[in-house]
């Protein structure tokens, strides 16, 4: 007889058994006035007027207004500074003046922890006026600001879109080691760590592992941190960022890779629109339209458009901005692909163009004037790797474990990597990538 085992109901117990109502669901009580509800969240803002106090409670879905009229409860609110965690049990009461049309009246308040200290910024103010150093130095609490939270809501929704579309296309999600024995992108910006008495590196990318895993799963993707000891302070580089890596086998050339990239970017934009609608609204995000095919330029033509000398080895940030403007003007596109970078200046694993090996089957995707993605068809024959490394004067030995895979049948393959913070940064048109990273790591910043 289950009912006999129910605990005695004290009023406090009865309250805690009420299911939790989230702030976003409070307006639905317009049809059910007088119902008791329970909110849990943070004290977002208190406003004392004569004879009553407004208490705004924030949870993960938004804010709800609580009206306190009872003198002893008003006194209690005095001891609940902003950011204190509380539980509120009260009566839902429709009121045309209240945000969302319903407020909570006659509340019983329970403090769930210690009274909060004063945060570095006033989180209840709709706009943030503090500078970036303050926001980053106190990220533990400044991230609670709805506008700062919203950046990561865009990132999280993008990740869902990324994963969903690749799952649908037969990719397997993998996770590769972050402690590695050789640099993958270049020897220049690696973090060295002491690995049981011998040197190891923090992975600059999952490049080698995703290629080797094409030999296992054909199609793989990975979402994970990558590490670059970037020696300069720039608005687009972090020392640790989230890389969305993709690699697929049995391709004809890099255009098969760009097709997958197009679908992935379209899915990320769509997922942001659907799953992060409130963040899009709050930040007034101008969502990009992703064309059925990205406008594409050869590297030579891209240089010509920017007015750069023809022997320039790579695109500079200024070139990328110029190409972004060109894509907007010529194609009304936020995106442009540049393909065919000089083989000598791309990573050794890039596949040269068989018709003219000076150029490679590599590409970058520029989004609103900033490089968002690098990718390529890769070499897939062991002997080609040996030749490419020798040509660059690189020893084979550090790459032995990786190269070994190519002796056992790796199909023609290619892939790309999207920088998550770059993506969100361009979505909200942030002036500095640090604005959209949760806890950015750079030359000067290792905490919080
Ligand atoms: P790449 O080094 O170009 O390519 O990196 C891929 C993408 O990652 C982002 N990115 C960064 N974001 C923040 N801070 C940084 N320091 C930083 N560096 C790069 C950019 C860039 O386009 N293995 C290849 C990818 C591949 O070929 O699959 C690679 O890592 O958005």
Tab-separated table of C-alpha atoms and ligand atoms in Angstrom:
chain	number	residue	atom	x	y	z
A	1	UNK	CA	0.000	0.000	0.000
A	2	UNK	CA	2.188	2.833	-1.293
A	3	UNK	CA	0.018	5.603	0.089
A	4	UNK	CA	0.718	4.503	3.670
A	5	UNK	CA	4.413	5.173	3.186
A	6	UNK	CA	3.936	8.832	2.182
A	7	UNK	CA	5.732	11.224	4.555
A	8	UNK	CA	3.731	13.463	6.847
A	9	UNK	CA	2.971	16.679	5.019
A	10	UNK	CA	4.279	19.742	6.761
A	11	UNK	CA	3.532	23.010	4.908
A	12	UNK	CA	7.231	23.336	3.964
A	13	UNK	CA	7.339	19.803	2.592
A	14	UNK	CA	4.174	20.361	0.647
A	15	UNK	CA	5.765	23.401	-1.001
A	16	UNK	CA	8.933	21.579	-1.986
A	17	UNK	CA	6.862	18.869	-3.623
A	18	UNK	CA	5.302	21.373	-6.005
A	19	UNK	CA	6.872	20.796	-9.403
A	20	UNK	CA	9.217	23.585	-10.485
A	21	UNK	CA	7.856	26.161	-12.914
A	22	UNK	CA	10.395	27.734	-15.238
A	23	UNK	CA	10.291	31.476	-15.842
A	24	UNK	CA	9.358	31.017	-19.490
A	25	UNK	CA	6.247	29.024	-18.458
A	26	UNK	CA	4.889	31.604	-16.011
A	27	UNK	CA	2.865	33.468	-18.703
A	28	UNK	CA	0.944	30.220	-19.373
A	29	UNK	CA	-0.697	30.678	-15.941
A	30	UNK	CA	-2.810	33.497	-17.396
A	31	UNK	CA	-5.466	30.773	-17.855
A	32	UNK	CA	-4.965	29.358	-14.367
A	33	UNK	CA	-5.001	32.328	-11.970
A	34	UNK	CA	-4.680	31.518	-8.296
A	35	UNK	CA	-2.588	28.405	-8.817
A	36	UNK	CA	0.396	27.861	-6.518
A	37	UNK	CA	3.709	27.651	-8.302
A	38	UNK	CA	7.320	27.168	-7.344
A	39	UNK	CA	10.174	29.080	-8.974
A	40	UNK	CA	13.876	28.353	-8.414
A	41	UNK	CA	16.611	30.681	-9.566
A	42	UNK	CA	18.762	33.676	-8.827
A	43	UNK	CA	17.685	37.035	-7.442
A	44	UNK	CA	18.098	39.052	-10.618
A	45	UNK	CA	16.876	42.397	-9.338
A	46	UNK	CA	15.059	43.878	-6.357
A	47	UNK	CA	13.099	47.083	-6.619
A	48	UNK	CA	11.759	48.591	-3.438
A	49	UNK	CA	8.759	50.914	-3.840
A	50	UNK	CA	6.615	52.332	-1.093
A	51	UNK	CA	4.637	49.450	0.372
A	52	UNK	CA	5.853	46.757	-2.004
A	53	UNK	CA	8.991	45.209	-3.441
A	54	UNK	CA	9.444	43.680	-6.856
A	55	UNK	CA	11.704	40.665	-6.927
A	56	UNK	CA	12.792	39.469	-10.339
A	57	UNK	CA	13.906	35.839	-10.344
A	58	UNK	CA	16.100	34.522	-13.145
A	59	UNK	CA	16.496	30.920	-14.211
A	60	UNK	CA	17.945	29.258	-17.284
A	61	UNK	CA	14.901	30.218	-19.338
A	62	UNK	CA	14.500	33.890	-18.435
A	63	UNK	CA	13.027	36.006	-15.670
A	64	UNK	CA	9.769	36.135	-13.694
A	65	UNK	CA	8.369	38.919	-11.540
A	66	UNK	CA	7.450	38.308	-7.911
A	67	UNK	CA	5.496	40.923	-5.954
A	68	UNK	CA	6.150	41.143	-2.217
A	69	UNK	CA	3.709	43.129	-0.070
A	70	UNK	CA	3.918	41.426	3.290
A	71	UNK	CA	6.157	43.519	5.620
A	72	UNK	CA	8.219	40.633	7.018
A	73	UNK	CA	8.822	39.188	3.553
A	74	UNK	CA	9.879	42.632	2.293
A	75	UNK	CA	12.395	42.629	5.143
A	76	UNK	CA	13.540	39.163	4.121
A	77	UNK	CA	14.174	40.393	0.546
A	78	UNK	CA	16.558	43.006	2.014
A	79	UNK	CA	18.769	40.078	3.018
A	80	UNK	CA	18.711	38.493	-0.441
A	81	UNK	CA	21.173	40.469	-2.549
A	82	UNK	CA	21.235	40.074	-6.320
A	83	UNK	CA	22.615	36.661	-7.439
A	84	UNK	CA	21.554	34.860	-4.248
A	85	UNK	CA	19.875	31.561	-5.139
A	86	UNK	CA	16.289	31.289	-3.956
A	87	UNK	CA	13.127	29.282	-4.129
A	88	UNK	CA	9.839	31.138	-4.360
A	89	UNK	CA	6.471	29.544	-3.733
A	90	UNK	CA	3.565	31.839	-4.483
A	91	UNK	CA	0.347	32.397	-6.374
A	92	UNK	CA	0.221	32.995	-10.121
A	93	UNK	CA	-1.604	36.229	-10.749
A	94	UNK	CA	-2.410	37.674	-14.177
A	95	UNK	CA	-1.485	41.354	-14.437
A	96	UNK	CA	-1.354	43.236	-17.709
A	97	UNK	CA	1.470	45.418	-16.318
A	98	UNK	CA	3.746	42.463	-15.481
A	99	UNK	CA	6.304	41.238	-18.022
A	100	UNK	CA	4.667	38.270	-19.770
A	101	UNK	CA	1.276	39.198	-18.274
A	102	UNK	CA	1.556	37.062	-15.124
A	103	UNK	CA	3.370	37.683	-11.841
A	104	UNK	CA	3.760	35.705	-8.634
A	105	UNK	CA	2.160	37.140	-5.488
A	106	UNK	CA	2.045	36.221	-1.781
A	107	UNK	CA	5.437	34.527	-1.961
A	108	UNK	CA	7.219	32.376	0.572
A	109	UNK	CA	10.964	32.797	-0.002
A	110	UNK	CA	13.672	30.300	0.830
A	111	UNK	CA	17.336	31.143	0.445
A	112	UNK	CA	19.181	28.168	-1.091
A	113	UNK	CA	22.729	29.286	-0.235
A	114	UNK	CA	24.671	32.140	1.299
A	115	UNK	CA	23.667	35.700	0.404
A	116	UNK	CA	25.634	36.557	-2.769
A	117	UNK	CA	28.401	39.146	-2.792
A	118	UNK	CA	28.175	42.033	-5.261
A	119	UNK	CA	29.225	40.839	-8.741
A	120	UNK	CA	31.716	42.790	-10.889
A	121	UNK	CA	28.927	44.028	-13.169
A	122	UNK	CA	25.248	44.737	-12.564
A	123	UNK	CA	23.830	41.649	-14.227
A	124	UNK	CA	20.284	43.021	-14.244
A	125	UNK	CA	21.103	45.900	-16.568
A	126	UNK	CA	19.954	44.985	-20.090
A	127	UNK	CA	23.098	46.405	-21.717
A	128	UNK	CA	26.650	45.641	-20.650
A	129	UNK	CA	28.796	48.728	-20.231
A	130	UNK	CA	31.897	47.104	-18.687
A	131	UNK	CA	34.979	46.629	-20.855
A	132	UNK	CA	36.240	43.263	-22.081
A	133	UNK	CA	39.001	42.866	-19.433
A	134	UNK	CA	36.416	43.186	-16.631
A	135	UNK	CA	34.082	40.729	-18.373
A	136	UNK	CA	36.873	38.196	-18.819
A	137	UNK	CA	38.513	38.661	-15.409
A	138	UNK	CA	35.152	37.898	-13.795
A	139	UNK	CA	33.791	35.457	-16.378
A	140	UNK	CA	32.554	33.127	-13.622
A	141	UNK	CA	29.735	35.582	-12.957
A	142	UNK	CA	29.663	37.924	-15.973
A	143	UNK	CA	28.693	34.943	-18.156
A	144	UNK	CA	25.394	34.966	-16.260
A	145	UNK	CA	24.404	38.148	-18.040
A	146	UNK	CA	21.685	37.190	-20.541
A	147	UNK	CA	23.644	38.698	-23.432
A	148	UNK	CA	26.817	36.798	-22.528
A	149	UNK	CA	24.863	33.563	-21.990
A	150	UNK	CA	23.270	34.067	-25.379
A	151	UNK	CA	26.642	33.815	-27.167
A	152	UNK	CA	27.087	30.329	-25.879
A	153	UNK	CA	23.471	29.437	-26.671
A	154	UNK	CA	24.405	30.182	-30.291
A	155	UNK	CA	27.476	27.954	-29.975
A	156	UNK	CA	25.514	25.105	-28.391
A	157	UNK	CA	22.788	25.243	-31.047
A	158	UNK	CA	25.476	25.286	-33.758
A	159	UNK	CA	27.077	22.173	-32.299
A	160	UNK	CA	23.740	20.364	-32.400
A	161	UNK	CA	23.305	21.277	-36.071
A	162	UNK	CA	26.873	20.188	-36.843
A	163	UNK	CA	26.439	16.814	-35.197
A	164	UNK	CA	22.923	16.166	-36.528
A	165	UNK	CA	23.790	16.731	-40.159
A	166	UNK	CA	26.943	14.608	-40.011
A	167	UNK	CA	25.153	11.810	-38.175
A	168	UNK	CA	22.552	11.841	-40.950
A	169	UNK	CA	25.325	11.598	-43.542
A	170	UNK	CA	26.865	8.463	-42.031
A	171	UNK	CA	29.702	10.027	-40.009
A	172	UNK	CA	30.935	8.578	-36.711
A	173	UNK	CA	31.837	10.926	-33.870
A	174	UNK	CA	35.328	10.274	-32.499
A	175	UNK	CA	37.565	11.688	-29.786
A	176	UNK	CA	41.302	11.619	-30.326
A	177	UNK	CA	44.163	12.153	-27.847
A	178	UNK	CA	45.124	15.689	-26.926
A	179	UNK	CA	48.547	14.661	-25.640
A	180	UNK	CA	50.561	13.839	-28.735
A	181	UNK	CA	54.158	13.147	-29.710
A	182	UNK	CA	54.480	15.410	-32.775
A	183	UNK	CA	53.213	18.765	-33.998
A	184	UNK	CA	50.422	18.442	-36.572
A	185	UNK	CA	50.130	21.918	-38.035
A	186	UNK	CA	53.602	23.396	-37.653
A	187	UNK	CA	56.406	23.173	-35.153
A	188	UNK	CA	56.059	26.874	-34.391
A	189	UNK	CA	53.161	27.227	-32.022
A	190	UNK	CA	53.041	24.047	-29.963
A	191	UNK	CA	52.713	23.802	-26.208
A	192	UNK	CA	55.259	21.359	-24.832
A	193	UNK	CA	54.359	19.345	-21.761
A	194	UNK	CA	56.338	16.982	-19.588
A	195	UNK	CA	54.980	13.522	-20.326
A	196	UNK	CA	56.448	11.208	-17.696
A	197	UNK	CA	59.866	12.740	-18.219
A	198	UNK	CA	59.804	13.056	-21.990
A	199	UNK	CA	58.500	15.905	-24.112
A	200	UNK	CA	54.995	15.737	-25.543
A	201	UNK	CA	52.711	18.342	-27.106
A	202	UNK	CA	49.158	19.523	-26.691
A	203	UNK	CA	47.428	18.641	-29.972
A	204	UNK	CA	47.198	21.570	-32.404
A	205	UNK	CA	44.446	19.665	-34.202
A	206	UNK	CA	43.124	16.101	-34.481
A	207	UNK	CA	44.470	16.106	-38.045
A	208	UNK	CA	46.512	12.886	-38.009
A	209	UNK	CA	43.975	10.901	-36.017
A	210	UNK	CA	40.997	11.919	-38.124
A	211	UNK	CA	42.862	10.812	-41.261
A	212	UNK	CA	43.901	7.498	-39.722
A	213	UNK	CA	40.301	6.963	-38.570
A	214	UNK	CA	39.053	7.350	-42.151
A	215	UNK	CA	40.778	3.981	-42.562
A	216	UNK	CA	38.455	2.644	-39.848
A	217	UNK	CA	35.112	4.448	-40.173
A	218	UNK	CA	35.351	6.150	-43.628
A	219	UNK	CA	33.659	9.269	-42.268
A	220	UNK	CA	34.470	10.836	-38.909
A	221	UNK	CA	34.005	14.050	-37.024
A	222	UNK	CA	35.317	15.393	-33.771
A	223	UNK	CA	34.362	18.315	-31.551
A	224	UNK	CA	37.139	19.146	-29.154
A	225	UNK	CA	39.707	21.570	-27.832
A	226	UNK	CA	42.850	22.292	-29.819
A	227	UNK	CA	45.870	24.193	-28.612
A	228	UNK	CA	47.988	26.803	-30.347
A	229	UNK	CA	50.744	28.680	-28.557
A	230	UNK	CA	49.864	31.856	-30.462
A	231	UNK	CA	52.612	34.329	-29.659
A	232	UNK	CA	50.628	37.415	-30.718
A	233	UNK	CA	47.655	39.210	-29.272
A	234	UNK	CA	45.099	39.347	-32.064
A	235	UNK	CA	41.327	39.710	-32.063
A	236	UNK	CA	40.932	36.385	-33.922
A	237	UNK	CA	43.365	33.997	-32.221
A	238	UNK	CA	43.039	32.055	-28.998
A	239	UNK	CA	45.584	29.710	-27.429
A	240	UNK	CA	42.839	27.103	-27.014
A	241	UNK	CA	39.725	26.914	-29.155
A	242	UNK	CA	36.989	24.455	-30.060
A	243	UNK	CA	37.644	22.803	-33.386
A	244	UNK	CA	34.874	21.109	-35.363
A	245	UNK	CA	36.783	18.606	-37.450
A	246	UNK	CA	35.475	16.483	-40.306
A	247	UNK	CA	37.212	13.899	-42.502
A	248	UNK	CA	35.742	11.636	-45.186
A	249	UNK	CA	37.032	8.939	-47.486
A	250	UNK	CA	36.362	7.900	-51.069
A	251	UNK	CA	36.243	11.420	-52.484
A	252	UNK	CA	37.059	12.452	-56.036
A	253	UNK	CA	38.684	15.707	-54.959
A	254	UNK	CA	38.262	18.562	-52.475
A	255	UNK	CA	34.970	19.631	-54.072
A	256	UNK	CA	33.303	16.607	-52.432
A	257	UNK	CA	34.591	17.939	-49.116
A	258	UNK	CA	33.281	21.450	-49.804
A	259	UNK	CA	29.812	19.979	-50.479
A	260	UNK	CA	29.761	18.444	-46.997
A	261	UNK	CA	31.053	21.716	-45.567
A	262	UNK	CA	28.224	23.605	-47.228
A	263	UNK	CA	25.629	21.242	-45.701
A	264	UNK	CA	27.254	21.500	-42.289
A	265	UNK	CA	27.301	25.308	-42.305
A	266	UNK	CA	23.684	25.431	-43.514
A	267	UNK	CA	22.676	23.034	-40.716
A	268	UNK	CA	24.524	25.105	-38.120
A	269	UNK	CA	22.772	28.291	-39.245
A	270	UNK	CA	19.396	26.531	-39.316
A	271	UNK	CA	19.905	25.016	-35.887
A	272	UNK	CA	20.757	28.452	-34.455
A	273	UNK	CA	17.564	29.849	-35.941
A	274	UNK	CA	15.406	27.028	-34.537
A	275	UNK	CA	17.089	26.146	-31.265
A	276	UNK	CA	18.518	29.483	-30.156
A	277	UNK	CA	15.680	31.742	-31.259
A	278	UNK	CA	15.675	33.758	-28.044
A	279	UNK	CA	19.441	34.352	-28.212
A	280	UNK	CA	19.069	35.378	-31.866
A	281	UNK	CA	16.345	37.821	-30.849
A	282	UNK	CA	18.179	39.232	-27.837
A	283	UNK	CA	21.430	39.793	-29.739
A	284	UNK	CA	19.628	40.788	-32.949
A	285	UNK	CA	21.726	38.273	-34.861
A	286	UNK	CA	21.643	38.715	-38.601
A	287	UNK	CA	21.569	35.031	-39.581
A	288	UNK	CA	23.481	34.265	-42.768
A	289	UNK	CA	21.752	32.779	-45.772
A	290	UNK	CA	23.796	29.802	-46.871
A	291	UNK	CA	23.730	29.486	-50.664
A	292	UNK	CA	23.244	26.085	-52.346
A	293	UNK	CA	26.877	26.426	-53.460
A	294	UNK	CA	29.484	28.747	-52.023
A	295	UNK	CA	30.942	31.257	-54.492
A	296	UNK	CA	34.454	29.918	-55.177
A	297	UNK	CA	37.658	31.622	-56.316
A	298	UNK	CA	41.065	30.222	-57.147
A	299	UNK	CA	43.806	31.586	-54.901
A	300	UNK	CA	45.395	33.401	-57.883
A	301	UNK	CA	42.137	35.194	-58.660
A	302	UNK	CA	41.567	35.947	-54.992
A	303	UNK	CA	44.951	37.691	-54.816
A	304	UNK	CA	44.126	39.660	-57.950
A	305	UNK	CA	40.802	40.797	-56.459
A	306	UNK	CA	42.505	42.027	-53.311
A	307	UNK	CA	45.209	43.790	-55.344
A	308	UNK	CA	47.942	41.714	-53.631
A	309	UNK	CA	51.128	40.794	-55.516
A	310	UNK	CA	50.822	37.488	-57.425
A	311	UNK	CA	53.634	35.870	-55.418
A	312	UNK	CA	51.947	36.404	-52.060
A	313	UNK	CA	52.043	32.976	-50.294
A	314	UNK	CA	48.868	33.287	-48.206
A	315	UNK	CA	45.880	35.513	-47.503
A	316	UNK	CA	46.311	38.152	-44.815
A	317	UNK	CA	43.429	39.320	-42.601
A	318	UNK	CA	43.150	42.423	-44.822
A	319	UNK	CA	42.862	40.212	-47.930
A	320	UNK	CA	40.137	38.187	-46.226
A	321	UNK	CA	38.186	41.336	-45.418
A	322	UNK	CA	38.483	42.443	-49.036
A	323	UNK	CA	37.269	39.033	-50.251
A	324	UNK	CA	34.365	39.169	-47.814
A	325	UNK	CA	33.351	42.536	-49.276
A	326	UNK	CA	33.748	41.153	-52.811
A	327	UNK	CA	31.497	38.151	-52.046
A	328	UNK	CA	28.857	40.432	-50.579
A	329	UNK	CA	28.927	42.783	-53.517
A	330	UNK	CA	29.242	40.262	-56.349
A	331	UNK	CA	27.179	37.376	-54.967
A	332	UNK	CA	25.242	38.870	-52.056
A	333	UNK	CA	26.937	36.112	-50.059
A	334	UNK	CA	28.368	36.107	-46.524
A	335	UNK	CA	30.609	33.254	-47.644
A	336	UNK	CA	33.339	32.715	-50.199
A	337	UNK	CA	35.605	29.711	-50.743
A	338	UNK	CA	39.182	30.251	-51.864
A	339	UNK	CA	40.747	27.093	-53.317
A	340	UNK	CA	44.141	26.159	-54.746
A	341	UNK	CA	46.531	27.685	-52.193
A	342	UNK	CA	50.243	27.276	-53.063
A	343	UNK	CA	51.274	23.709	-52.176
A	344	UNK	CA	54.565	24.831	-50.646
A	345	UNK	CA	52.745	26.983	-48.099
A	346	UNK	CA	50.070	24.519	-47.004
A	347	UNK	CA	50.533	21.684	-44.540
A	348	UNK	CA	52.558	18.752	-45.914
A	349	UNK	CA	49.496	16.472	-45.935
A	350	UNK	CA	47.687	18.657	-48.522
A	351	UNK	CA	47.160	17.055	-51.943
A	352	UNK	CA	48.762	18.936	-54.855
A	353	UNK	CA	46.643	19.611	-57.914
A	354	UNK	CA	47.709	16.808	-60.323
A	355	UNK	CA	47.338	19.209	-63.275
A	356	UNK	CA	49.717	21.758	-61.728
A	357	UNK	CA	51.352	20.634	-58.475
A	358	UNK	CA	52.387	24.190	-57.565
A	359	UNK	CA	48.815	24.626	-56.423
A	360	UNK	CA	47.071	22.384	-53.910
A	361	UNK	CA	43.608	20.921	-53.574
A	362	UNK	CA	43.154	22.938	-50.430
A	363	UNK	CA	40.649	25.621	-49.537
A	364	UNK	CA	39.579	28.156	-46.950
A	365	UNK	CA	36.034	29.298	-46.310
A	366	UNK	CA	35.787	32.995	-45.511
A	367	UNK	CA	32.708	34.033	-43.530
A	368	UNK	CA	31.967	37.754	-43.310
A	369	UNK	CA	35.567	38.604	-44.108
A	370	UNK	CA	37.309	36.196	-41.699
A	371	UNK	CA	38.757	32.738	-42.333
A	372	UNK	CA	36.341	30.315	-40.697
A	373	UNK	CA	37.473	27.004	-42.156
A	374	UNK	CA	40.575	25.363	-43.618
A	375	UNK	CA	40.400	22.106	-45.490
A	376	UNK	CA	41.799	20.025	-48.298
A	377	UNK	CA	42.046	16.758	-50.063
A	378	UNK	CA	44.976	14.962	-48.398
A	379	UNK	CA	47.757	12.794	-49.715
A	380	UNK	CA	46.771	9.140	-49.285
A	381	UNK	CA	49.829	7.197	-50.500
A	382	UNK	CA	52.742	6.408	-48.206
A	383	UNK	CA	55.391	7.318	-50.790
A	384	UNK	CA	53.777	10.695	-51.429
A	385	UNK	CA	54.052	11.493	-47.716
A	386	UNK	CA	57.706	10.541	-47.644
A	387	UNK	CA	58.369	12.789	-50.651
A	388	UNK	CA	56.354	15.708	-49.212
A	389	UNK	CA	58.144	15.575	-45.858
A	390	UNK	CA	61.560	15.288	-47.510
A	391	UNK	CA	60.774	18.201	-49.792
A	392	UNK	CA	60.064	20.325	-46.724
A	393	UNK	CA	63.198	19.120	-44.965
A	394	UNK	CA	61.135	17.415	-42.227
A	395	UNK	CA	62.280	14.182	-40.571
A	396	UNK	CA	60.005	11.159	-41.010
A	397	UNK	CA	60.613	9.775	-37.547
A	398	UNK	CA	58.258	12.036	-35.534
A	399	UNK	CA	55.433	11.094	-37.911
A	400	UNK	CA	56.158	7.342	-38.026
A	401	UNK	CA	52.978	6.171	-36.270
A	402	UNK	CA	50.784	8.361	-38.492
A	403	UNK	CA	52.573	7.484	-41.729
A	404	UNK	CA	52.325	3.792	-40.972
A	405	UNK	CA	48.556	3.891	-41.592
A	406	UNK	CA	49.168	4.822	-45.233
A	407	UNK	CA	50.876	1.482	-45.889
A	408	UNK	CA	47.599	-0.340	-45.253
A	409	UNK	CA	45.120	1.119	-47.688
A	410	UNK	CA	43.753	4.605	-46.954
A	411	UNK	CA	41.255	5.820	-49.577
A	412	UNK	CA	41.442	9.213	-51.270
A	413	UNK	CA	40.133	11.489	-48.547
A	414	UNK	CA	39.849	15.013	-47.305
A	415	UNK	CA	38.310	17.126	-44.620
A	416	UNK	CA	38.114	20.457	-42.905
A	417	UNK	CA	38.027	22.190	-39.530
A	418	UNK	CA	35.718	24.978	-38.404
A	419	UNK	CA	36.751	27.225	-35.504
A	420	UNK	CA	33.683	27.405	-33.236
A	421	UNK	CA	34.563	30.760	-31.641
A	422	UNK	CA	35.254	32.275	-35.071
A	423	UNK	CA	31.824	31.105	-36.219
A	424	UNK	CA	29.976	32.629	-33.258
A	425	UNK	CA	32.181	35.718	-33.415
A	426	UNK	CA	31.174	36.409	-37.001
A	427	UNK	CA	27.512	35.515	-36.346
A	428	UNK	CA	27.262	38.307	-33.775
A	429	UNK	CA	29.872	40.431	-35.573
A	430	UNK	CA	32.010	40.623	-32.438
A	431	UNK	CA	35.085	42.805	-32.705
A	432	UNK	CA	37.136	40.386	-30.591
A	433	UNK	CA	36.895	36.575	-30.513
A	434	UNK	CA	37.311	36.690	-26.711
A	435	UNK	CA	33.822	38.183	-26.426
A	436	UNK	CA	32.248	34.876	-27.454
A	437	UNK	CA	34.571	32.319	-25.815
A	438	UNK	CA	33.432	31.019	-22.429
A	439	UNK	CA	36.828	31.105	-20.718
A	440	UNK	CA	39.313	32.336	-23.314
A	441	UNK	CA	42.963	31.330	-23.155
A	442	UNK	CA	45.528	33.693	-24.631
A	443	UNK	CA	49.040	35.018	-24.076
A	444	UNK	CA	48.010	36.642	-20.816
A	445	UNK	CA	45.057	34.647	-19.626
A	446	UNK	CA	45.066	31.275	-17.871
A	447	UNK	CA	42.227	31.980	-15.436
A	448	UNK	CA	39.312	31.972	-14.824
B	1	LIG	P1	43.650	25.613	-39.286
B	1	LIG	O1	44.918	25.696	-38.530
B	1	LIG	O2	43.470	26.591	-40.391
B	1	LIG	O3	43.479	24.180	-39.948
B	1	LIG	O4	42.438	25.737	-38.271
B	1	LIG	C1	41.104	25.527	-38.688
B	1	LIG	C2	40.202	26.657	-38.249
B	1	LIG	O5	40.317	26.863	-36.845
B	1	LIG	C3	40.205	28.238	-36.539
B	1	LIG	N1	41.421	28.695	-35.874
B	1	LIG	C4	41.446	29.418	-34.738
B	1	LIG	N2	40.464	29.905	-33.973
B	1	LIG	C5	40.820	30.584	-32.851
B	1	LIG	N3	42.098	30.785	-32.471
B	1	LIG	C6	43.114	30.307	-33.200
B	1	LIG	N4	44.375	30.465	-32.783
B	1	LIG	C7	42.816	29.588	-34.404
B	1	LIG	N5	43.558	28.985	-35.356
B	1	LIG	C8	42.696	28.447	-36.228
B	1	LIG	C9	39.957	28.961	-37.838
B	1	LIG	C10	40.553	28.014	-38.839
B	1	LIG	O6	40.006	28.174	-40.113
B	1	LIG	N6	44.094	20.620	-39.646
B	1	LIG	C11	43.590	21.815	-40.302
B	1	LIG	C12	42.161	21.657	-40.746
B	1	LIG	C13	41.934	20.671	-41.855
B	1	LIG	O7	42.615	20.775	-42.894
B	1	LIG	O8	41.065	19.806	-41.690
B	1	LIG	C14	43.710	22.993	-39.338
B	1	LIG	O9	43.851	22.860	-38.152
B	1	LIG	O10	38.553	29.082	-37.967
